[in-house]
JSON list of C-alpha atoms and ligand atoms in Angstrom, two decimals:
[
{"chain": "A", "resi": 3, "resn": "UNK", "atom": "CA", "xyz": [0.77, 14.73, -41.98]},
{"chain": "A", "resi": 4, "resn": "UNK", "atom": "CA", "xyz": [4.30, 12.15, -42.62]},
{"chain": "A", "resi": 5, "resn": "UNK", "atom": "CA", "xyz": [3.06, 7.73, -43.24]},
{"chain": "A", "resi": 6, "resn": "UNK", "atom": "CA", "xyz": [4.82, 8.01, -38.85]},
{"chain": "A", "resi": 7, "resn": "UNK", "atom": "CA", "xyz": [2.41, 9.75, -37.39]},
{"chain": "A", "resi": 8, "resn": "UNK", "atom": "CA", "xyz": [-0.29, 7.79, -39.37]},
{"chain": "A", "resi": 9, "resn": "UNK", "atom": "CA", "xyz": [1.20, 5.13, -38.39]},
{"chain": "A", "resi": 10, "resn": "UNK", "atom": "CA", "xyz": [0.33, 5.79, -34.30]},
{"chain": "A", "resi": 11, "resn": "UNK", "atom": "CA", "xyz": [-2.50, 7.14, -34.69]},
{"chain": "A", "resi": 12, "resn": "UNK", "atom": "CA", "xyz": [-3.36, 3.67, -36.12]},
{"chain": "A", "resi": 13, "resn": "UNK", "atom": "CA", "xyz": [-2.19, 1.66, -33.56]},
{"chain": "A", "resi": 14, "resn": "UNK", "atom": "CA", "xyz": [-3.27, 4.01, -31.12]},
{"chain": "A", "resi": 15, "resn": "UNK", "atom": "CA", "xyz": [-6.82, 3.93, -32.64]},
{"chain": "A", "resi": 16, "resn": "UNK", "atom": "CA", "xyz": [-5.97, -0.16, -32.55]},
{"chain": "A", "resi": 17, "resn": "UNK", "atom": "CA", "xyz": [-4.38, -0.59, -28.70]},
{"chain": "A", "resi": 18, "resn": "UNK", "atom": "CA", "xyz": [-7.65, 2.11, -27.75]},
{"chain": "A", "resi": 19, "resn": "UNK", "atom": "CA", "xyz": [-10.12, -0.38, -29.28]},
{"chain": "A", "resi": 20, "resn": "UNK", "atom": "CA", "xyz": [-8.78, -3.89, -27.45]},
{"chain": "A", "resi": 21, "resn": "UNK", "atom": "CA", "xyz": [-8.47, -1.61, -24.31]},
{"chain": "A", "resi": 22, "resn": "UNK", "atom": "CA", "xyz": [-11.47, 1.01, -24.08]},
{"chain": "A", "resi": 23, "resn": "UNK", "atom": "CA", "xyz": [-9.66, 4.55, -22.20]},
{"chain": "A", "resi": 24, "resn": "UNK", "atom": "CA", "xyz": [-12.23, 4.84, -19.75]},
{"chain": "A", "resi": 25, "resn": "UNK", "atom": "CA", "xyz": [-11.66, 5.39, -16.03]},
{"chain": "A", "resi": 26, "resn": "UNK", "atom": "CA", "xyz": [-12.07, 2.28, -13.90]},
{"chain": "A", "resi": 27, "resn": "UNK", "atom": "CA", "xyz": [-14.31, 3.60, -11.11]},
{"chain": "A", "resi": 28, "resn": "UNK", "atom": "CA", "xyz": [-16.78, 6.07, -13.12]},
{"chain": "A", "resi": 29, "resn": "UNK", "atom": "CA", "xyz": [-16.32, 4.85, -16.21]},
{"chain": "A", "resi": 30, "resn": "UNK", "atom": "CA", "xyz": [-15.60, 8.36, -17.56]},
{"chain": "A", "resi": 31, "resn": "UNK", "atom": "CA", "xyz": [-13.09, 8.27, -21.14]},
{"chain": "A", "resi": 32, "resn": "UNK", "atom": "CA", "xyz": [-9.47, 8.85, -19.37]},
{"chain": "A", "resi": 33, "resn": "UNK", "atom": "CA", "xyz": [-7.44, 11.73, -20.17]},
{"chain": "A", "resi": 34, "resn": "UNK", "atom": "CA", "xyz": [-4.32, 11.60, -22.08]},
{"chain": "A", "resi": 35, "resn": "UNK", "atom": "CA", "xyz": [-2.15, 10.20, -19.75]},
{"chain": "A", "resi": 36, "resn": "UNK", "atom": "CA", "xyz": [-4.82, 9.34, -17.35]},
{"chain": "A", "resi": 37, "resn": "UNK", "atom": "CA", "xyz": [-3.93, 5.21, -16.26]},
{"chain": "A", "resi": 38, "resn": "UNK", "atom": "CA", "xyz": [-7.09, 3.17, -14.78]},
{"chain": "A", "resi": 39, "resn": "UNK", "atom": "CA", "xyz": [-8.37, 5.70, -12.89]},
{"chain": "A", "resi": 40, "resn": "UNK", "atom": "CA", "xyz": [-9.73, 9.31, -14.15]},
{"chain": "A", "resi": 41, "resn": "UNK", "atom": "CA", "xyz": [-7.82, 12.48, -12.85]},
{"chain": "A", "resi": 42, "resn": "UNK", "atom": "CA", "xyz": [-11.45, 13.21, -11.18]},
{"chain": "A", "resi": 43, "resn": "UNK", "atom": "CA", "xyz": [-11.34, 10.01, -9.55]},
{"chain": "A", "resi": 44, "resn": "UNK", "atom": "CA", "xyz": [-8.18, 10.68, -8.01]},
{"chain": "A", "resi": 45, "resn": "UNK", "atom": "CA", "xyz": [-9.01, 13.53, -6.18]},
{"chain": "A", "resi": 46, "resn": "UNK", "atom": "CA", "xyz": [-12.83, 12.81, -5.01]},
{"chain": "A", "resi": 47, "resn": "UNK", "atom": "CA", "xyz": [-11.46, 9.35, -3.32]},
{"chain": "A", "resi": 48, "resn": "UNK", "atom": "CA", "xyz": [-13.07, 10.03, 0.59]},
{"chain": "A", "resi": 49, "resn": "UNK", "atom": "CA", "xyz": [-10.46, 10.60, 2.79]},
{"chain": "A", "resi": 50, "resn": "UNK", "atom": "CA", "xyz": [-9.10, 9.44, 5.82]},
{"chain": "A", "resi": 51, "resn": "UNK", "atom": "CA", "xyz": [-11.29, 12.99, 7.71]},
{"chain": "A", "resi": 52, "resn": "UNK", "atom": "CA", "xyz": [-9.15, 14.51, 10.23]},
{"chain": "A", "resi": 53, "resn": "UNK", "atom": "CA", "xyz": [-5.82, 13.86, 11.97]},
{"chain": "A", "resi": 54, "resn": "UNK", "atom": "CA", "xyz": [-7.89, 13.06, 15.31]},
{"chain": "A", "resi": 55, "resn": "UNK", "atom": "CA", "xyz": [-9.42, 9.65, 14.02]},
{"chain": "A", "resi": 56, "resn": "UNK", "atom": "CA", "xyz": [-5.85, 8.26, 12.37]},
{"chain": "A", "resi": 57, "resn": "UNK", "atom": "CA", "xyz": [-5.29, 8.87, 16.18]},
{"chain": "A", "resi": 58, "resn": "UNK", "atom": "CA", "xyz": [-8.11, 7.60, 17.50]},
{"chain": "A", "resi": 59, "resn": "UNK", "atom": "CA", "xyz": [-7.43, 4.79, 14.96]},
{"chain": "A", "resi": 60, "resn": "UNK", "atom": "CA", "xyz": [-3.60, 3.88, 16.94]},
{"chain": "A", "resi": 61, "resn": "UNK", "atom": "CA", "xyz": [-5.10, 3.93, 20.12]},
{"chain": "A", "resi": 62, "resn": "UNK", "atom": "CA", "xyz": [-7.34, 0.99, 19.60]},
{"chain": "A", "resi": 63, "resn": "UNK", "atom": "CA", "xyz": [-6.13, -0.62, 17.07]},
{"chain": "A", "resi": 64, "resn": "UNK", "atom": "CA", "xyz": [-2.43, -0.59, 17.12]},
{"chain": "A", "resi": 65, "resn": "UNK", "atom": "CA", "xyz": [-1.26, 0.86, 21.01]},
{"chain": "A", "resi": 66, "resn": "UNK", "atom": "CA", "xyz": [-2.22, -1.77, 23.72]},
{"chain": "A", "resi": 67, "resn": "UNK", "atom": "CA", "xyz": [0.65, -3.72, 22.79]},
{"chain": "A", "resi": 68, "resn": "UNK", "atom": "CA", "xyz": [2.77, -1.16, 21.73]},
{"chain": "A", "resi": 69, "resn": "UNK", "atom": "CA", "xyz": [4.55, -3.00, 18.27]},
{"chain": "A", "resi": 70, "resn": "UNK", "atom": "CA", "xyz": [4.05, 0.92, 15.89]},
{"chain": "A", "resi": 71, "resn": "UNK", "atom": "CA", "xyz": [4.65, 3.88, 17.49]},
{"chain": "A", "resi": 72, "resn": "UNK", "atom": "CA", "xyz": [1.94, 6.09, 14.86]},
{"chain": "A", "resi": 73, "resn": "UNK", "atom": "CA", "xyz": [0.17, 5.84, 11.84]},
{"chain": "A", "resi": 74, "resn": "UNK", "atom": "CA", "xyz": [-0.96, 7.52, 8.63]},
{"chain": "A", "resi": 75, "resn": "UNK", "atom": "CA", "xyz": [-3.73, 6.58, 6.34]},
{"chain": "A", "resi": 76, "resn": "UNK", "atom": "CA", "xyz": [-5.30, 8.23, 3.12]},
{"chain": "A", "resi": 77, "resn": "UNK", "atom": "CA", "xyz": [-8.53, 6.67, 1.75]},
{"chain": "A", "resi": 78, "resn": "UNK", "atom": "CA", "xyz": [-11.10, 5.32, 3.67]},
{"chain": "A", "resi": 79, "resn": "UNK", "atom": "CA", "xyz": [-11.53, 1.62, 1.97]},
{"chain": "A", "resi": 80, "resn": "UNK", "atom": "CA", "xyz": [-14.78, 0.80, 3.72]},
{"chain": "A", "resi": 81, "resn": "UNK", "atom": "CA", "xyz": [-16.45, 3.70, 2.46]},
{"chain": "A", "resi": 82, "resn": "UNK", "atom": "CA", "xyz": [-15.59, 4.55, -0.64]},
{"chain": "A", "resi": 83, "resn": "UNK", "atom": "CA", "xyz": [-16.42, 1.38, -3.67]},
{"chain": "A", "resi": 84, "resn": "UNK", "atom": "CA", "xyz": [-14.42, 3.73, -5.57]},
{"chain": "A", "resi": 85, "resn": "UNK", "atom": "CA", "xyz": [-10.55, 3.55, -3.38]},
{"chain": "A", "resi": 86, "resn": "UNK", "atom": "CA", "xyz": [-11.60, -0.71, -2.71]},
{"chain": "A", "resi": 87, "resn": "UNK", "atom": "CA", "xyz": [-11.58, -0.84, -6.99]},
{"chain": "A", "resi": 88, "resn": "UNK", "atom": "CA", "xyz": [-8.82, 1.42, -7.41]},
{"chain": "A", "resi": 89, "resn": "UNK", "atom": "CA", "xyz": [-6.96, -1.32, -4.43]},
{"chain": "A", "resi": 90, "resn": "UNK", "atom": "CA", "xyz": [-8.69, -4.69, -5.81]},
{"chain": "A", "resi": 91, "resn": "UNK", "atom": "CA", "xyz": [-6.65, -3.15, -9.37]},
{"chain": "A", "resi": 92, "resn": "UNK", "atom": "CA", "xyz": [-3.33, -2.14, -7.67]},
{"chain": "A", "resi": 93, "resn": "UNK", "atom": "CA", "xyz": [-3.28, -6.40, -6.25]},
{"chain": "A", "resi": 94, "resn": "UNK", "atom": "CA", "xyz": [-5.26, -8.30, -8.91]},
{"chain": "A", "resi": 95, "resn": "UNK", "atom": "CA", "xyz": [-4.39, -6.07, -12.37]},
{"chain": "A", "resi": 96, "resn": "UNK", "atom": "CA", "xyz": [-0.32, -5.49, -12.42]},
{"chain": "A", "resi": 97, "resn": "UNK", "atom": "CA", "xyz": [-1.37, -1.79, -12.41]},
{"chain": "A", "resi": 98, "resn": "UNK", "atom": "CA", "xyz": [2.41, -0.92, -11.20]},
{"chain": "A", "resi": 99, "resn": "UNK", "atom": "CA", "xyz": [-0.03, 2.82, -12.29]},
{"chain": "A", "resi": 100, "resn": "UNK", "atom": "CA", "xyz": [-2.02, 3.15, -8.81]},
{"chain": "A", "resi": 101, "resn": "UNK", "atom": "CA", "xyz": [0.51, 2.14, -7.10]},
{"chain": "A", "resi": 102, "resn": "UNK", "atom": "CA", "xyz": [3.06, 5.22, -8.11]},
{"chain": "A", "resi": 103, "resn": "UNK", "atom": "CA", "xyz": [-0.25, 6.94, -7.59]},
{"chain": "A", "resi": 104, "resn": "UNK", "atom": "CA", "xyz": [-0.92, 5.65, -4.01]},
{"chain": "A", "resi": 105, "resn": "UNK", "atom": "CA", "xyz": [2.52, 6.22, -2.90]},
{"chain": "A", "resi": 106, "resn": "UNK", "atom": "CA", "xyz": [2.48, 9.88, -3.89]},
{"chain": "A", "resi": 107, "resn": "UNK", "atom": "CA", "xyz": [-0.15, 10.03, -2.10]},
{"chain": "A", "resi": 108, "resn": "UNK", "atom": "CA", "xyz": [0.72, 8.64, 0.87]},
{"chain": "A", "resi": 109, "resn": "UNK", "atom": "CA", "xyz": [3.77, 11.07, 1.36]},
{"chain": "A", "resi": 110, "resn": "UNK", "atom": "CA", "xyz": [1.70, 14.13, -0.19]},
{"chain": "A", "resi": 111, "resn": "UNK", "atom": "CA", "xyz": [-0.14, 12.61, 3.43]},
{"chain": "A", "resi": 112, "resn": "UNK", "atom": "CA", "xyz": [3.06, 12.26, 5.52]},
{"chain": "A", "resi": 113, "resn": "UNK", "atom": "CA", "xyz": [5.58, 14.86, 4.39]},
{"chain": "A", "resi": 114, "resn": "UNK", "atom": "CA", "xyz": [5.02, 17.48, 6.82]},
{"chain": "A", "resi": 115, "resn": "UNK", "atom": "CA", "xyz": [4.62, 14.53, 9.68]},
{"chain": "A", "resi": 116, "resn": "UNK", "atom": "CA", "xyz": [8.03, 14.82, 11.82]},
{"chain": "A", "resi": 117, "resn": "UNK", "atom": "CA", "xyz": [7.92, 11.50, 13.02]},
{"chain": "A", "resi": 118, "resn": "UNK", "atom": "CA", "xyz": [6.51, 9.18, 9.98]},
{"chain": "A", "resi": 119, "resn": "UNK", "atom": "CA", "xyz": [9.13, 11.26, 7.58]},
{"chain": "A", "resi": 120, "resn": "UNK", "atom": "CA", "xyz": [11.55, 10.96, 9.10]},
{"chain": "A", "resi": 121, "resn": "UNK", "atom": "CA", "xyz": [12.78, 7.04, 9.17]},
{"chain": "A", "resi": 122, "resn": "UNK", "atom": "CA", "xyz": [16.02, 5.32, 8.42]},
{"chain": "A", "resi": 123, "resn": "UNK", "atom": "CA", "xyz": [14.23, 3.14, 5.69]},
{"chain": "A", "resi": 124, "resn": "UNK", "atom": "CA", "xyz": [10.57, 2.80, 3.99]},
{"chain": "A", "resi": 125, "resn": "UNK", "atom": "CA", "xyz": [9.80, -1.11, 4.39]},
{"chain": "A", "resi": 126, "resn": "UNK", "atom": "CA", "xyz": [6.54, -2.77, 2.79]},
{"chain": "A", "resi": 127, "resn": "UNK", "atom": "CA", "xyz": [4.87, -5.50, 4.67]},
{"chain": "A", "resi": 128, "resn": "UNK", "atom": "CA", "xyz": [6.02, -8.67, 2.78]},
{"chain": "A", "resi": 129, "resn": "UNK", "atom": "CA", "xyz": [3.76, -11.64, 1.34]},
{"chain": "A", "resi": 130, "resn": "UNK", "atom": "CA", "xyz": [4.83, -15.16, 1.16]},
{"chain": "A", "resi": 131, "resn": "UNK", "atom": "CA", "xyz": [6.96, -15.89, -1.79]},
{"chain": "A", "resi": 132, "resn": "UNK", "atom": "CA", "xyz": [5.26, -18.60, -3.67]},
{"chain": "A", "resi": 133, "resn": "UNK", "atom": "CA", "xyz": [2.37, -15.78, -3.20]},
{"chain": "A", "resi": 134, "resn": "UNK", "atom": "CA", "xyz": [4.05, -13.12, -4.89]},
{"chain": "A", "resi": 135, "resn": "UNK", "atom": "CA", "xyz": [5.23, -15.20, -7.35]},
{"chain": "A", "resi": 136, "resn": "UNK", "atom": "CA", "xyz": [1.82, -15.86, -7.98]},
{"chain": "A", "resi": 137, "resn": "UNK", "atom": "CA", "xyz": [0.73, -12.63, -8.52]},
{"chain": "A", "resi": 138, "resn": "UNK", "atom": "CA", "xyz": [3.78, -12.09, -10.59]},
{"chain": "A", "resi": 139, "resn": "UNK", "atom": "CA", "xyz": [5.19, -8.68, -7.84]},
{"chain": "A", "resi": 140, "resn": "UNK", "atom": "CA", "xyz": [4.32, -7.60, -4.24]},
{"chain": "A", "resi": 141, "resn": "UNK", "atom": "CA", "xyz": [2.09, -4.74, -4.21]},
{"chain": "A", "resi": 142, "resn": "UNK", "atom": "CA", "xyz": [3.09, -2.49, -0.77]},
{"chain": "A", "resi": 143, "resn": "UNK", "atom": "CA", "xyz": [6.35, -2.83, -2.43]},
{"chain": "A", "resi": 144, "resn": "UNK", "atom": "CA", "xyz": [5.03, -0.99, -5.76]},
{"chain": "A", "resi": 145, "resn": "UNK", "atom": "CA", "xyz": [4.45, 1.81, -3.17]},
{"chain": "A", "resi": 146, "resn": "UNK", "atom": "CA", "xyz": [7.06, 1.34, -0.75]},
{"chain": "A", "resi": 147, "resn": "UNK", "atom": "CA", "xyz": [9.62, 1.74, -4.12]},
{"chain": "A", "resi": 148, "resn": "UNK", "atom": "CA", "xyz": [7.20, 4.91, -5.45]},
{"chain": "A", "resi": 149, "resn": "UNK", "atom": "CA", "xyz": [7.24, 6.01, -1.77]},
{"chain": "A", "resi": 150, "resn": "UNK", "atom": "CA", "xyz": [11.22, 5.76, -1.23]},
{"chain": "A", "resi": 151, "resn": "UNK", "atom": "CA", "xyz": [11.90, 7.65, -5.18]},
{"chain": "A", "resi": 152, "resn": "UNK", "atom": "CA", "xyz": [9.62, 11.15, -3.63]},
{"chain": "A", "resi": 153, "resn": "UNK", "atom": "CA", "xyz": [10.63, 11.31, 0.26]},
{"chain": "A", "resi": 154, "resn": "UNK", "atom": "CA", "xyz": [14.52, 10.20, -0.82]},
{"chain": "A", "resi": 155, "resn": "UNK", "atom": "CA", "xyz": [13.90, 7.30, 1.72]},
{"chain": "A", "resi": 156, "resn": "UNK", "atom": "CA", "xyz": [15.92, 4.48, 1.44]},
{"chain": "A", "resi": 157, "resn": "UNK", "atom": "CA", "xyz": [13.76, 1.55, 0.59]},
{"chain": "A", "resi": 158, "resn": "UNK", "atom": "CA", "xyz": [14.20, -1.82, 2.38]},
{"chain": "A", "resi": 159, "resn": "UNK", "atom": "CA", "xyz": [11.99, -4.74, 0.42]},
{"chain": "A", "resi": 160, "resn": "UNK", "atom": "CA", "xyz": [14.35, -7.79, 1.99]},
{"chain": "A", "resi": 161, "resn": "UNK", "atom": "CA", "xyz": [14.07, -6.35, 5.43]},
{"chain": "A", "resi": 162, "resn": "UNK", "atom": "CA", "xyz": [10.96, -8.62, 6.91]},
{"chain": "A", "resi": 163, "resn": "UNK", "atom": "CA", "xyz": [10.59, -11.24, 5.12]},
{"chain": "A", "resi": 164, "resn": "UNK", "atom": "CA", "xyz": [7.08, -13.41, 5.49]},
{"chain": "A", "resi": 165, "resn": "UNK", "atom": "CA", "xyz": [8.44, -17.05, 6.21]},
{"chain": "A", "resi": 166, "resn": "UNK", "atom": "CA", "xyz": [5.18, -19.00, 6.75]},
{"chain": "A", "resi": 167, "resn": "UNK", "atom": "CA", "xyz": [1.61, -19.19, 4.45]},
{"chain": "A", "resi": 168, "resn": "UNK", "atom": "CA", "xyz": [-1.32, -18.06, 5.86]},
{"chain": "A", "resi": 169, "resn": "UNK", "atom": "CA", "xyz": [-4.70, -17.88, 5.42]},
{"chain": "A", "resi": 170, "resn": "UNK", "atom": "CA", "xyz": [-6.21, -14.59, 3.66]},
{"chain": "A", "resi": 171, "resn": "UNK", "atom": "CA", "xyz": [-6.52, -12.25, 6.74]},
{"chain": "A", "resi": 172, "resn": "UNK", "atom": "CA", "xyz": [-11.17, -12.53, 5.14]},
{"chain": "A", "resi": 173, "resn": "UNK", "atom": "CA", "xyz": [-11.41, -15.16, 7.04]},
{"chain": "A", "resi": 174, "resn": "UNK", "atom": "CA", "xyz": [-11.47, -14.32, 10.02]},
{"chain": "A", "resi": 175, "resn": "UNK", "atom": "CA", "xyz": [-12.82, -11.52, 12.97]},
{"chain": "A", "resi": 176, "resn": "UNK", "atom": "CA", "xyz": [-9.33, -9.62, 14.31]},
{"chain": "A", "resi": 177, "resn": "UNK", "atom": "CA", "xyz": [-9.03, -11.85, 16.96]},
{"chain": "A", "resi": 178, "resn": "UNK", "atom": "CA", "xyz": [-8.60, -15.03, 14.14]},
{"chain": "A", "resi": 179, "resn": "UNK", "atom": "CA", "xyz": [-6.07, -12.82, 11.92]},
{"chain": "A", "resi": 180, "resn": "UNK", "atom": "CA", "xyz": [-3.92, -12.08, 15.23]},
{"chain": "A", "resi": 181, "resn": "UNK", "atom": "CA", "xyz": [-3.44, -15.43, 15.66]},
{"chain": "A", "resi": 182, "resn": "UNK", "atom": "CA", "xyz": [-3.62, -16.93, 12.31]},
{"chain": "A", "resi": 183, "resn": "UNK", "atom": "CA", "xyz": [-1.19, -14.19, 11.63]},
{"chain": "A", "resi": 184, "resn": "UNK", "atom": "CA", "xyz": [1.89, -14.90, 14.72]},
{"chain": "A", "resi": 185, "resn": "UNK", "atom": "CA", "xyz": [5.34, -15.86, 14.01]},
{"chain": "A", "resi": 186, "resn": "UNK", "atom": "CA", "xyz": [4.14, -14.77, 10.13]},
{"chain": "A", "resi": 187, "resn": "UNK", "atom": "CA", "xyz": [8.07, -12.91, 9.01]},
{"chain": "A", "resi": 188, "resn": "UNK", "atom": "CA", "xyz": [11.16, -11.99, 10.23]},
{"chain": "A", "resi": 189, "resn": "UNK", "atom": "CA", "xyz": [14.33, -10.77, 9.80]},
{"chain": "A", "resi": 190, "resn": "UNK", "atom": "CA", "xyz": [15.78, -10.92, 5.87]},
{"chain": "A", "resi": 191, "resn": "UNK", "atom": "CA", "xyz": [19.12, -11.63, 5.59]},
{"chain": "A", "resi": 192, "resn": "UNK", "atom": "CA", "xyz": [20.45, -8.45, 7.28]},
{"chain": "A", "resi": 193, "resn": "UNK", "atom": "CA", "xyz": [23.07, -7.92, 9.80]},
{"chain": "A", "resi": 194, "resn": "UNK", "atom": "CA", "xyz": [20.97, -6.43, 13.15]},
{"chain": "A", "resi": 195, "resn": "UNK", "atom": "CA", "xyz": [23.59, -4.38, 13.77]},
{"chain": "A", "resi": 196, "resn": "UNK", "atom": "CA", "xyz": [22.37, -2.36, 10.78]},
{"chain": "A", "resi": 197, "resn": "UNK", "atom": "CA", "xyz": [18.96, -2.07, 11.98]},
{"chain": "A", "resi": 198, "resn": "UNK", "atom": "CA", "xyz": [19.58, -1.51, 15.63]},
{"chain": "A", "resi": 199, "resn": "UNK", "atom": "CA", "xyz": [18.31, 1.73, 17.05]},
{"chain": "A", "resi": 200, "resn": "UNK", "atom": "CA", "xyz": [16.38, 2.79, 14.10]},
{"chain": "A", "resi": 201, "resn": "UNK", "atom": "CA", "xyz": [13.89, 3.50, 12.90]},
{"chain": "A", "resi": 202, "resn": "UNK", "atom": "CA", "xyz": [11.51, 2.49, 10.41]},
{"chain": "A", "resi": 203, "resn": "UNK", "atom": "CA", "xyz": [8.05, 3.26, 8.17]},
{"chain": "A", "resi": 204, "resn": "UNK", "atom": "CA", "xyz": [5.51, 0.08, 7.45]},
{"chain": "A", "resi": 205, "resn": "UNK", "atom": "CA", "xyz": [3.48, 0.32, 4.80]},
{"chain": "A", "resi": 206, "resn": "UNK", "atom": "CA", "xyz": [0.56, -2.28, 3.37]},
{"chain": "A", "resi": 207, "resn": "UNK", "atom": "CA", "xyz": [-2.53, -1.15, 1.07]},
{"chain": "A", "resi": 208, "resn": "UNK", "atom": "CA", "xyz": [-5.17, -1.81, 2.90]},
{"chain": "A", "resi": 209, "resn": "UNK", "atom": "CA", "xyz": [-4.92, -1.64, 7.02]},
{"chain": "A", "resi": 210, "resn": "UNK", "atom": "CA", "xyz": [-7.90, -3.45, 8.32]},
{"chain": "A", "resi": 211, "resn": "UNK", "atom": "CA", "xyz": [-8.13, -4.81, 11.55]},
{"chain": "A", "resi": 212, "resn": "UNK", "atom": "CA", "xyz": [-3.71, -3.83, 11.93]},
{"chain": "A", "resi": 213, "resn": "UNK", "atom": "CA", "xyz": [-2.69, -7.19, 12.83]},
{"chain": "A", "resi": 214, "resn": "UNK", "atom": "CA", "xyz": [-0.26, -7.81, 9.70]},
{"chain": "A", "resi": 215, "resn": "UNK", "atom": "CA", "xyz": [0.82, -4.75, 10.48]},
{"chain": "A", "resi": 216, "resn": "UNK", "atom": "CA", "xyz": [1.57, -5.21, 14.77]},
{"chain": "A", "resi": 217, "resn": "UNK", "atom": "CA", "xyz": [3.01, -8.81, 13.71]},
{"chain": "A", "resi": 218, "resn": "UNK", "atom": "CA", "xyz": [5.71, -7.11, 12.02]},
{"chain": "A", "resi": 219, "resn": "UNK", "atom": "CA", "xyz": [6.33, -4.24, 14.13]},
{"chain": "A", "resi": 220, "resn": "UNK", "atom": "CA", "xyz": [6.48, -6.63, 16.97]},
{"chain": "A", "resi": 221, "resn": "UNK", "atom": "CA", "xyz": [9.61, -8.60, 14.30]},
{"chain": "A", "resi": 222, "resn": "UNK", "atom": "CA", "xyz": [11.18, -5.05, 13.83]},
{"chain": "A", "resi": 223, "resn": "UNK", "atom": "CA", "xyz": [11.77, -4.12, 17.41]},
{"chain": "A", "resi": 224, "resn": "UNK", "atom": "CA", "xyz": [12.20, -8.23, 18.61]},
{"chain": "A", "resi": 225, "resn": "UNK", "atom": "CA", "xyz": [15.18, -7.09, 16.37]},
{"chain": "A", "resi": 226, "resn": "UNK", "atom": "CA", "xyz": [16.00, -4.20, 18.16]},
{"chain": "A", "resi": 227, "resn": "UNK", "atom": "CA", "xyz": [14.20, -1.58, 15.34]},
{"chain": "A", "resi": 228, "resn": "UNK", "atom": "CA", "xyz": [13.83, 1.41, 18.21]},
{"chain": "A", "resi": 229, "resn": "UNK", "atom": "CA", "xyz": [10.61, 3.05, 16.02]},
{"chain": "A", "resi": 230, "resn": "UNK", "atom": "CA", "xyz": [7.90, 1.70, 13.71]},
{"chain": "A", "resi": 231, "resn": "UNK", "atom": "CA", "xyz": [5.68, 3.89, 12.11]},
{"chain": "A", "resi": 232, "resn": "UNK", "atom": "CA", "xyz": [2.83, 2.63, 9.47]},
{"chain": "A", "resi": 233, "resn": "UNK", "atom": "CA", "xyz": [1.35, 4.09, 6.46]},
{"chain": "A", "resi": 234, "resn": "UNK", "atom": "CA", "xyz": [-1.32, 2.62, 3.66]},
{"chain": "A", "resi": 235, "resn": "UNK", "atom": "CA", "xyz": [-3.19, 3.73, 0.95]},
{"chain": "A", "resi": 236, "resn": "UNK", "atom": "CA", "xyz": [-5.95, 2.64, 2.08]},
{"chain": "A", "resi": 237, "resn": "UNK", "atom": "CA", "xyz": [-7.78, 1.88, 6.20]},
{"chain": "A", "resi": 238, "resn": "UNK", "atom": "CA", "xyz": [-10.60, 0.69, 7.69]},
{"chain": "A", "resi": 239, "resn": "UNK", "atom": "CA", "xyz": [-12.61, 2.79, 10.40]},
{"chain": "B", "resi": 15, "resn": "LIG", "atom": "ZN1", "xyz": [-12.82, 8.10, -13.06]}
]
């Protein structure tokens, strides 16, 4: 064993000691190449079961105001504690690797969808600048960056901006959430000609009542976007 290899092993042993390489969701020892969450957890997270479930969700949550033209989502948020843990890691531990995985799973799910995968650009649900400064990043933007690279669709993280800081949506019921989020978004520094008649794929980490996505979609449609689709890593059904 040469000196460099020996040193690398010592460093790795030290890092493993400080940050024990265990899966955050099942506790199993992580294998080489796995980070935060093991491969078997990723594959066994509870998925949104059938297309019909999503159609039903669209009808119930979105179609009433015609702002969102279609939606898809990968994992079930309420039903699987491990999914909630992964979303928590994404939001609070700066886990870029979680965002990349979420992007990959969304891409796999929508790649054959003629509407969602044929959008002109992908837009993350924006955070208020103050919140983004506090967190250091927008978790939805990390997901859209990954999704954009995999699908080869442009990424527009500044198309929508959050102009009003809202109270956390978890404090409200569905009706309260809608009021809380109203008027929270506006178009960023972009010419209306650039988005007029275009199709946009909005992406959030979790869709709960759909109020946030609907308000973003409403803002985009007022500004001339022709079709707005939504995708998320997890959803509450
Ligand atoms: Zn695991």
